[in-house]
Short mmCIF file of C-alpha atoms in Angstrom, two decimals:
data_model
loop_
_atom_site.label_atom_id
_atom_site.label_comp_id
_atom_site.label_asym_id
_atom_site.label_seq_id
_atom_site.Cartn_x
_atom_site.Cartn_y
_atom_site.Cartn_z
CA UNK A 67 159.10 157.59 105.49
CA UNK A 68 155.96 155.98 107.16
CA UNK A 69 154.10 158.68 108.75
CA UNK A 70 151.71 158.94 111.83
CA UNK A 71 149.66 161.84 113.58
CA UNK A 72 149.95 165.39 111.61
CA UNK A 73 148.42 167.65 113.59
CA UNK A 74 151.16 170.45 112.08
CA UNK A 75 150.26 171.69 108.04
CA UNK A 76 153.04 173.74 106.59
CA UNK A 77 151.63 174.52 103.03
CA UNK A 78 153.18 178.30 103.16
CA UNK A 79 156.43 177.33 103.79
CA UNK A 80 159.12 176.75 101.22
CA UNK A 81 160.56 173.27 101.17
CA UNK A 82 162.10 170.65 99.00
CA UNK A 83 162.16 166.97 99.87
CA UNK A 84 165.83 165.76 99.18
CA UNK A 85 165.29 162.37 100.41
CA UNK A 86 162.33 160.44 101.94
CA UNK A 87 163.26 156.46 102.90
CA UNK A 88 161.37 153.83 104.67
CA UNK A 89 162.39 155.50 108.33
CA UNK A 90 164.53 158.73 107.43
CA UNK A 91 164.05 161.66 105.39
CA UNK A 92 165.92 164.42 104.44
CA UNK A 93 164.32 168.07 103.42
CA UNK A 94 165.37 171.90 102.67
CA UNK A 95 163.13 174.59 104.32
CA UNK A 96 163.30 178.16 103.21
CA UNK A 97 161.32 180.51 105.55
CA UNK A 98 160.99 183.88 104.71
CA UNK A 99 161.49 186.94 106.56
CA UNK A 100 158.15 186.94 109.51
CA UNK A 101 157.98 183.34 108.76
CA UNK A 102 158.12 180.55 111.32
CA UNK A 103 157.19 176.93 112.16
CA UNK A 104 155.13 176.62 114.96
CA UNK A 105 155.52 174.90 118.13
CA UNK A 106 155.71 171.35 117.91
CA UNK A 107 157.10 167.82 118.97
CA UNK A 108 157.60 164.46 117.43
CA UNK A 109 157.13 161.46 119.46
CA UNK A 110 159.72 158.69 117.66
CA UNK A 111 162.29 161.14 116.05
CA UNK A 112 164.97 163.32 116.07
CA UNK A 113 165.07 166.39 113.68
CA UNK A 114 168.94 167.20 112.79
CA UNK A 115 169.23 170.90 111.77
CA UNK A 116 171.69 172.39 109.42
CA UNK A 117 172.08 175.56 108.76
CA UNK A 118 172.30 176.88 105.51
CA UNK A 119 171.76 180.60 105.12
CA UNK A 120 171.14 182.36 108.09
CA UNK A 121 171.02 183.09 110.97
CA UNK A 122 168.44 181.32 112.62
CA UNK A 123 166.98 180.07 116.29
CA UNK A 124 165.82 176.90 116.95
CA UNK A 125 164.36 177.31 120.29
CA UNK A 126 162.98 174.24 122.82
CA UNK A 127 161.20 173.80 125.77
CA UNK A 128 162.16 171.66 128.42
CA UNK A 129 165.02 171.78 128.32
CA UNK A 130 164.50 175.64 127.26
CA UNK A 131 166.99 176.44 124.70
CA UNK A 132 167.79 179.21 122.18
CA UNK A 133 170.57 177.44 119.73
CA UNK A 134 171.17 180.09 117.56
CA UNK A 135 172.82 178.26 114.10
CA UNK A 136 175.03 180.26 111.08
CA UNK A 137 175.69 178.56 108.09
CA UNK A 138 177.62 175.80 108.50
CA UNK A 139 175.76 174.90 111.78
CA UNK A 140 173.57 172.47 113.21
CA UNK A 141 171.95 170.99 116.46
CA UNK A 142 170.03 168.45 116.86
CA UNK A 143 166.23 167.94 118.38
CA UNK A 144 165.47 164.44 120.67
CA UNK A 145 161.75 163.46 120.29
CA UNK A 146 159.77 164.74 122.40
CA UNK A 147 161.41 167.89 123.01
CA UNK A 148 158.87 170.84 122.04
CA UNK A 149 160.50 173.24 119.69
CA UNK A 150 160.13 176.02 116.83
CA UNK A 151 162.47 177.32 114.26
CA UNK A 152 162.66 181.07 112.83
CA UNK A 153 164.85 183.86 111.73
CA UNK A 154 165.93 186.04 114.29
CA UNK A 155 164.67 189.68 113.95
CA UNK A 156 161.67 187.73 111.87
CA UNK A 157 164.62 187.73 109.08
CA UNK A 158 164.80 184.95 106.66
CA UNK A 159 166.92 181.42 107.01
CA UNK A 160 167.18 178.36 105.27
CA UNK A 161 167.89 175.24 106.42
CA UNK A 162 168.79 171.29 105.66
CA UNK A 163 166.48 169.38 108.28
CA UNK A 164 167.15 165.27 108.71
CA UNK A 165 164.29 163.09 110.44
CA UNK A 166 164.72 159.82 111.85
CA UNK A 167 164.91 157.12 112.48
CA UNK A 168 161.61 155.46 112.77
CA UNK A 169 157.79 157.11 112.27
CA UNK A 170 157.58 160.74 111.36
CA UNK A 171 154.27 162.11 113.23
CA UNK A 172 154.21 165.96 114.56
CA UNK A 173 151.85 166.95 117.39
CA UNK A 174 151.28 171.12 117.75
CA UNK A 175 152.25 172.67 121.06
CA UNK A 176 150.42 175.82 122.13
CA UNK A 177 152.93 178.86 122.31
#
């Protein structure tokens, strides 16, 4: 997948790339319990969540949003739509996360 801006880094965080095309990608993020990824946005895509060992919140800003996902699950993230994703409790979840179509950039939102 062609990427832009990265203004996000998420070298502690579990994750294996399933699939990475020319304008999707698919990966599997494994946060662990007091993990979470920060606040952030992407400017051309949509992030797809699926749950797959949970629970966990996928919260957003504007609209503000808890969806709260259990296995199974998913919701899905239009770009530019600020959100984060965590455990609830700080308790561990892992998840399937699809990102297209088009550029992947991130851009970091203050919390």
């Amino acid at each position: 997948m062609k990427e832009g801006t990265r203004e996000l880094q998420l070298e502690e965080i579990k994750s294996e790339t399933v699939m990475d095309g020319a304008d999707m990608r698919a990966k599997i993020y494994t946060l662990a319990a007091g993990q979470r990824i920060p606040w952030h946005y992407h400017s051309k895509i949509a992030d797809v969540f699926f749950c797959l060992e949970g629970p966990m919140l996928v919260e957003t800003r504007a609209p503000r949003a808890k969806h709260l996902l259990h296995a199974g699950e998913r919701c899905t993230i239009p770009p530019m739509t600020a959100h984060c994703v965590y455990g609830p409790n700080d308790g561990p979840c892992k998840y399937l996360i699809l990102q297209g179509v088009g550029e992947y950039d991130n851009h970091a939102v203050g919390s």
